[in-house]
Tab-separated table of C-alpha atoms in Angstrom:
chain	number	residue	atom	x	y	z
A	1	MET	CA	48.845	131.152	100.486
A	2	ASN	CA	46.231	128.737	99.564
A	3	ARG	CA	46.236	125.422	98.432
A	4	ARG	CA	45.908	125.765	94.847
A	5	LYS	CA	48.768	128.155	94.935
A	6	LEU	CA	50.973	125.686	96.570
A	7	LEU	CA	50.030	123.086	94.185
A	8	ILE	CA	51.019	125.665	91.202
A	9	ALA	CA	54.053	126.455	93.030
A	10	ALA	CA	55.046	122.943	93.377
A	11	MET	CA	54.482	122.308	90.321
A	12	VAL	CA	56.252	125.371	88.157
A	13	ALA	CA	58.981	125.613	90.493
A	14	PRO	CA	61.349	122.136	89.271
A	15	ILE	CA	60.201	123.429	85.634
A	16	ALA	CA	61.582	127.192	86.043
A	17	THR	CA	64.755	125.601	88.024
A	18	ALA	CA	65.195	123.570	84.745
A	19	PHE	CA	65.649	126.869	82.666
A	20	LEU	CA	67.968	128.558	84.796
A	21	PRO	CA	71.824	128.969	84.112
A	22	SER	CA	73.386	125.579	85.138
A	23	SER	CA	75.231	127.611	87.686
A	24	ALA	CA	72.388	128.980	89.224
A	25	ARG	CA	70.891	125.675	89.816
A	26	ALA	CA	74.134	124.074	91.436
A	27	HIS	CA	74.807	126.875	93.672
A	28	ALA	CA	71.272	126.318	94.781
A	29	ASP	CA	71.483	122.890	95.183
A	30	ASP	CA	74.674	122.522	96.861
A	31	ALA	CA	74.114	125.644	99.030
A	32	ARG	CA	72.836	122.922	101.793
A	33	ILE	CA	75.780	120.574	101.329
A	34	LEU	CA	78.620	123.398	101.745
A	35	ALA	CA	76.524	125.087	105.154
A	36	ALA	CA	76.659	121.278	106.312
A	37	TRP	CA	80.060	121.143	105.631
A	38	SER	CA	80.874	124.263	107.224
A	39	ASP	CA	77.981	123.437	110.360
A	40	ARG	CA	79.923	119.720	110.872
A	41	SER	CA	82.857	121.242	110.792
A	42	SER	CA	82.379	123.481	113.131
A	43	ALA	CA	80.873	121.152	115.751
A	44	TYR	CA	84.063	119.083	115.526
A	45	ASP	CA	86.141	122.090	116.055
A	46	ARG	CA	84.315	122.196	119.466
A	47	TYR	CA	84.011	118.665	120.267
A	48	HIS	CA	87.750	118.553	119.724
A	49	SER	CA	88.250	121.638	122.217
A	50	LEU	CA	86.507	119.992	124.997
A	51	ASP	CA	87.880	118.511	127.929
A	52	ARG	CA	87.441	114.432	127.513
A	53	THR	CA	85.592	114.157	130.464
A	54	VAL	CA	82.979	116.473	128.818
A	55	ALA	CA	83.472	115.218	125.857
A	56	GLU	CA	82.120	112.209	127.358
A	57	GLY	CA	78.442	113.674	128.885
A	58	PRO	CA	75.567	115.811	127.555
A	59	GLN	CA	77.542	118.264	125.841
A	60	GLY	CA	79.857	116.058	123.787
A	61	ASP	CA	76.264	114.356	123.193
A	62	ALA	CA	74.758	117.385	121.935
A	63	ILE	CA	77.565	118.030	119.557
A	64	TRP	CA	77.437	114.719	118.497
A	65	ALA	CA	73.747	115.394	117.527
A	66	GLU	CA	75.026	118.606	115.494
A	67	ILE	CA	77.271	116.407	113.307
A	68	ASP	CA	74.813	113.570	112.777
A	69	ARG	CA	72.410	116.104	111.560
A	70	ALA	CA	75.068	117.603	109.210
A	71	GLU	CA	75.898	114.784	107.786
A	72	GLN	CA	72.310	113.641	107.331
A	73	THR	CA	71.694	116.643	105.183
A	74	ILE	CA	75.127	116.046	103.178
A	75	CYS	CA	74.165	112.873	102.604
A	76	ASP	CA	70.616	113.479	101.266
A	77	ALA	CA	71.231	116.307	98.863
A	78	VAL	CA	72.096	115.612	95.373
A	79	ALA	CA	75.291	117.859	94.433
A	80	MET	CA	75.304	119.118	91.560
A	81	THR	CA	78.821	120.853	91.445
A	82	PRO	CA	82.323	118.604	91.802
A	83	GLU	CA	82.708	120.898	95.412
A	84	GLY	CA	79.628	119.237	96.723
A	85	ALA	CA	80.332	115.813	95.497
A	86	GLU	CA	83.703	116.247	97.041
A	87	ILE	CA	82.724	116.968	99.930
A	88	GLN	CA	79.927	114.054	100.330
A	89	LEU	CA	83.122	111.999	99.903
A	90	TRP	CA	85.094	113.515	102.408
A	91	VAL	CA	82.337	113.014	104.554
A	92	ALA	CA	82.734	108.904	103.507
A	93	PHE	CA	86.566	108.750	103.816
A	94	HIS	CA	85.872	110.288	107.449
A	95	HIS	CA	83.523	107.515	108.284
A	96	THR	CA	86.310	104.915	106.767
A	97	VAL	CA	90.072	106.151	108.024
A	98	GLY	CA	91.207	105.324	111.665
A	99	GLY	CA	90.501	108.231	113.469
A	100	THR	CA	93.556	110.193	114.625
A	101	VAL	CA	93.151	113.329	115.608
A	102	ALA	CA	95.892	114.308	112.425
A	103	ASP	CA	93.310	112.790	109.828
A	104	ASP	CA	90.160	114.391	111.419
A	105	ASP	CA	92.383	117.820	111.175
A	106	ALA	CA	93.187	117.025	107.220
A	107	ILE	CA	89.475	116.120	106.747
A	108	ARG	CA	88.045	119.197	107.731
A	109	ARG	CA	90.829	121.298	106.148
A	110	ARG	CA	89.826	119.230	102.693
A	111	ASP	CA	93.845	118.277	102.751
A	112	LEU	CA	94.337	115.909	100.051
A	113	ASN	CA	98.404	116.281	100.301
A	114	HIS	CA	98.308	114.761	104.046
A	115	PHE	CA	96.828	111.702	102.862
A	116	GLN	CA	98.540	111.218	99.183
A	117	ALA	CA	101.960	111.535	101.421
A	118	GLN	CA	100.889	108.319	103.202
A	119	SER	CA	99.103	106.759	100.924
A	120	GLU	CA	101.528	103.608	101.251
A	121	ASP	CA	100.058	103.309	104.374
A	122	LEU	CA	96.633	103.285	103.645
A	123	ASP	CA	94.027	100.427	103.044
A	124	TRP	CA	92.832	99.875	99.629
A	125	ASN	CA	89.700	101.422	99.990
A	126	GLU	CA	90.893	104.612	101.085
A	127	ARG	CA	93.326	104.658	98.736
A	128	MET	CA	90.551	104.426	96.217
A	129	ALA	CA	88.744	107.408	98.119
A	130	VAL	CA	91.944	109.581	97.804
A	131	ALA	CA	91.932	108.585	93.942
A	132	ALA	CA	88.905	109.559	93.674
A	133	LEU	CA	89.204	112.935	95.762
A	134	THR	CA	92.115	113.787	93.738
A	135	SER	CA	89.360	113.535	90.524
A	136	ILE	CA	86.666	115.982	91.595
A	137	ARG	CA	88.898	118.113	93.044
A	138	ASN	CA	91.004	118.176	89.227
A	139	LEU	CA	87.470	117.976	87.322
A	140	SER	CA	86.983	121.193	89.237
A	141	ALA	CA	90.162	122.841	88.394
A	142	VAL	CA	89.397	122.098	84.862
A	143	SER	CA	85.676	123.192	84.689
A	144	GLU	CA	86.321	126.361	86.526
A	145	GLU	CA	89.470	126.726	83.715
A	146	ALA	CA	86.769	126.521	81.201
A	147	ARG	CA	84.606	128.902	82.753
A	148	ALA	CA	87.421	131.597	82.484
């Protein structure tokens, strides 16, 4: 493909995307977030399965690099659906909470009930994150009902 065709494609793609149905555009925009979340979750599962001495070595470092790449992708993307925004908040929340294995597992499952049950023990910023996650989850449910 020559430079002229590339330039035309670069100029037309955003315009063409604007005319896609919103669900198609949202799916395309959030696909990177969803894939990165899956990669991040798999990497955490592998990391937690390692023996402690192995986790602190090169194999653990390689897994952390995968997690970092996935989180950077999630951070760089602009969510177009409640699910994409929810995933971005889960990653931010993960960097806020204490970091117990039970909390890590609940975050990977996107388990709001785990944190709602202990809301009185959470710091204010953590409570606010749980409230935002709950709101986004509810927005998603309302959006799905409206489409049905």
